[in-house]
Amino acid sequence: MNIRLTKLKQRVAAKITAIESEEVLARLVELGIMPGVFLSVQNKAPFNGPLAVLVNGTKIIIRKKDAYFILLEA
Amino acid sequence: MKEERHQIALIGNPNIGKTTLFNKLCGLNQKTGNYPGVTVDQVKGFVKVAGQEVELIDLPGINSIFPTSEDERVVYDFLTNTDTVNKPEKILVVVSALNFKRNLYLFHQIKDLEMPVVLVVNMLDAAKKQGIFIDLEKLGKLVGCPVLGVSAKTGEGIEDLKKMMLEKVPESKSEISNYNLSLDKEKLKAFAQNSGLTSTYAGFLQLIFKEEKELVHALSNGNTTPHKLRVNESILRYKLINSYFTEVYREDKTKASDFSTRLDRILMHPIWGYAIFLGIMFLVFQAIFTLAAFPMDWIDEGTTAIGSFLKDLLPEGYLSDLVTEGLIPGIGGVVIFIPQISILFFFFAILEETGYMTRIVFLMDRIMQRFGMSGKSVVPLISGMACAIPSIMATRTIENRKERLITILVAPLLTCSARIPVYVILIALIVPNTYIGPFGLQGLAMLGMYLLGIVSALLSAWVFKMILKSKHKSNLILEMPRYLVPSMRNIGISVWKSVSSFVTNAGKIIVATSIILFVLATNGGDKFENAETLVAAQDVKLVGDAFDSELAHFKLENSYLGWIGKKIEPVIKPLGYDWKIGIALISSLAAREVFISTMAIIYNIDSEEPLTIKEKMQREVNANTGMATFSLATSVSLLMFYAFALQCFSTVAVTYKETKSLKWTVVQFSYMSVFAYLVSLIVYQLLA
Ligand SMILES: Nc1nc2c(ncn2[C@@H]2O[C@H](COP(=O)(O)OP(=O)(O)O)[C@@H](O)[C@H]2O)c(=O)[nH]1
């Protein structure tokens, strides 16, 4: 079962299965965010603000609308 | 014989300690671009190694050679530039041990460009503390480049790095040909060569960057697109890094204190995060006012004292007057800024150094989007409270064009430090120096002006958001650095650089306008020349001091400067200003702070006693109304005018430079001027 990154609970690690937007994919892949990699949500900004996710030991800010395209193995 | 010149470029991701390393190597021996603030333009520094001079070029921090914003573009252009004049002899790719895998990505990209590359692993001291170990020797063998470990903070490994600068480094080997990219490798190579590029990878980048869809189609027998190539390249590159990563990198997880994670739970908290952010901002501005007040008073009194001292010393005459009444007050007007600007830049440097600025981006992104901007706009906007020039330059990190344009357009509305002296003096004239509890009334008024700046900037941004159309989608994907203890040396150098370039830039304008004003104020037509006879004829009863004072006033009124002031008086009269204020408005078109020095010059010429500027302004009487010139209504109206009008040539110039558009430069200047005039008009008419 796949879930979207926006639905992932805080501080739970999950494996990326797919990134559905080509545009977002190109940017994320450069940061090492790609299918097969584990990530977790560390912080959430209020009022649908961005997420801070932890990947490969680095924290990265992603807007919610971009996070929506990231699918995870639940 | 031509002197041998070593030119070396520093490249790396943001926040890996590149600036610290650069400062460590060059000290103050560096040449910045033009303006204070963030390192966006090319910064050059010089190091002496074994008697030879090495020129270091500090390029902006980038995440990938593939440019997504203006400052990343600078690096791409620099590296793939085919003209050989600017080719550096060597490239030092600086990576942080704390963020090793991500940083190796950029290193491999640069390495593919087939240049003499040296890998410098920084932050070794911090890595040790966090239980990270990197096998540098093995890494060197695996990647086939010289690898050095340093700590820019403790100085570890710096001597070896300096030695390396003079050594011959072979060109790096590209790995791109090993990648299965579904491109015909020979054809790609030929394309790169025919395009005059230095490496196959440069050719590859150009295919993607220029979106050569047809070419890619041809080179891959219809198998792929530029976009797919870009994604595939990244994936393959990470595969390559992963293939050796565990051999060279070990992390003791139990030791990793994860201090950053815990701190972030508070600083990025949905409620506490904002409370702390506001608290920090409040403290910063509070500190500016309380700490800077003393040196500012000394400077103000000092310039008055130096003026009267020189007046006694110099032989009486035009030159003496030019110095004591034109130049000294003019320079005083610049020097008086130094305390506040230093304090402001000091705090900004700390926020930047510790890594807190990125947390602000995270907290503010959603709110800023409502106003058509990005979380990344917050940093430029906050620095706009120091000076609009570095602020506008700092917008280069914003990828989306519309968001960037809006940030540029509204940045000058924030209360920059040039407005501070104007506000301080006007507020001192109309707000009593009393306290309500712990809060000084004057301080509250000042806070009010800051809030006005912020609110008007947000409102204007919202209006622009509604008007402007955007073709591009807006993105925010940003890496957060771990928290670090700031280096005082870095902060010192950053403050010194900002302040000195501010003083020289503002100084030139102020000194020039001071001299022009003085010359205009002390020359005039027939009436000016025959002032003594005319004044004597006007009122025979006037003698002594009263005569002198009347004479001085008459002369000013009939000087060229007075003539200009009188000409514009009809336009500004509805705002509550007389011709003398008119002169100040015109002369401070170039820079707001000139207002004070103009007042000083006008009233110095107008009166004989050495008084501080504030005292002189308090005594002024408006010839039109017969009441104090700086009444409540006029002063508030002036405050509004200075809050909204774009009186700063340097800002206009930098907007033009950054937008490369005459249209937007004109739009910015006009909307602010019209707004300033209207608000001042309404305020004056309501209060008068
Ligand atoms: N512990 C440690 N901190 C460092 C070192 N080098 C830089 N820093 C800190 O890292 C932060 C970012 O450094 P800076 O030079 O501004 O990074 P830049 O963005 O790459 O120019 C600052 O707080 C520095 O004080 C180092 O070797 N060791």
PDB file of C-alpha atoms in Angstrom, chain B residues 93 98 153 201 228 237 244 358 380 413 417 424 443 453 456 468 549 556 570 588-589 593 626 661 679:
ATOM      1  CA  VAL B  93      35.677  21.738  -4.269  1.00  0.00           C
ATOM      2  CA  LEU B  98      28.644  16.766   8.213  1.00  0.00           C
ATOM      3  CA  LYS B 153      37.509  26.875  12.307  1.00  0.00           C
ATOM      4  CA  TYR B 201      30.000  16.773 -19.619  1.00  0.00           C
ATOM      5  CA  LYS B 228      14.796  12.316 -18.478  1.00  0.00           C
ATOM      6  CA  ARG B 237      25.519   9.631  -9.859  1.00  0.00           C
ATOM      7  CA  TYR B 244      31.926   3.362  -2.418  1.00  0.00           C
ATOM      8  CA  THR B 358      16.825  28.761   7.073  1.00  0.00           C
ATOM      9  CA  PRO B 380      16.204  39.651   1.818  1.00  0.00           C
ATOM     10  CA  LEU B 413       9.559  49.976   1.773  1.00  0.00           C
ATOM     11  CA  SER B 417      19.019  52.312   8.288  1.00  0.00           C
ATOM     12  CA  VAL B 424      15.013  59.792  15.066  1.00  0.00           C
ATOM     13  CA  GLY B 443      10.983  54.034  21.082  1.00  0.00           C
ATOM     14  CA  GLY B 453       7.275  49.603   6.772  1.00  0.00           C
ATOM     15  CA  SER B 456       3.093  48.566   3.604  1.00  0.00           C
ATOM     16  CA  LEU B 468       1.301  40.119 -12.111  1.00  0.00           C
ATOM     17  CA  SER B 549      20.374  86.910  11.046  1.00  0.00           C
ATOM     18  CA  LEU B 556      19.666  81.810   1.536  1.00  0.00           C
ATOM     19  CA  PRO B 570       3.728  75.103  -4.586  1.00  0.00           C
ATOM     20  CA  SER B 588      17.836  63.696  -0.422  1.00  0.00           C
ATOM     21  CA  LEU B 589      16.504  62.256  -3.663  1.00  0.00           C
ATOM     22  CA  GLU B 593      20.271  60.436   5.028  1.00  0.00           C
ATOM     23  CA  GLY B 626       4.213  81.909  11.231  1.00  0.00           C
ATOM     24  CA  SER B 661      14.302  46.052 -16.898  1.00  0.00           C
ATOM     25  CA  VAL B 679      -0.222  59.567   2.179  1.00  0.00           C
TER      26      VAL B 679
END
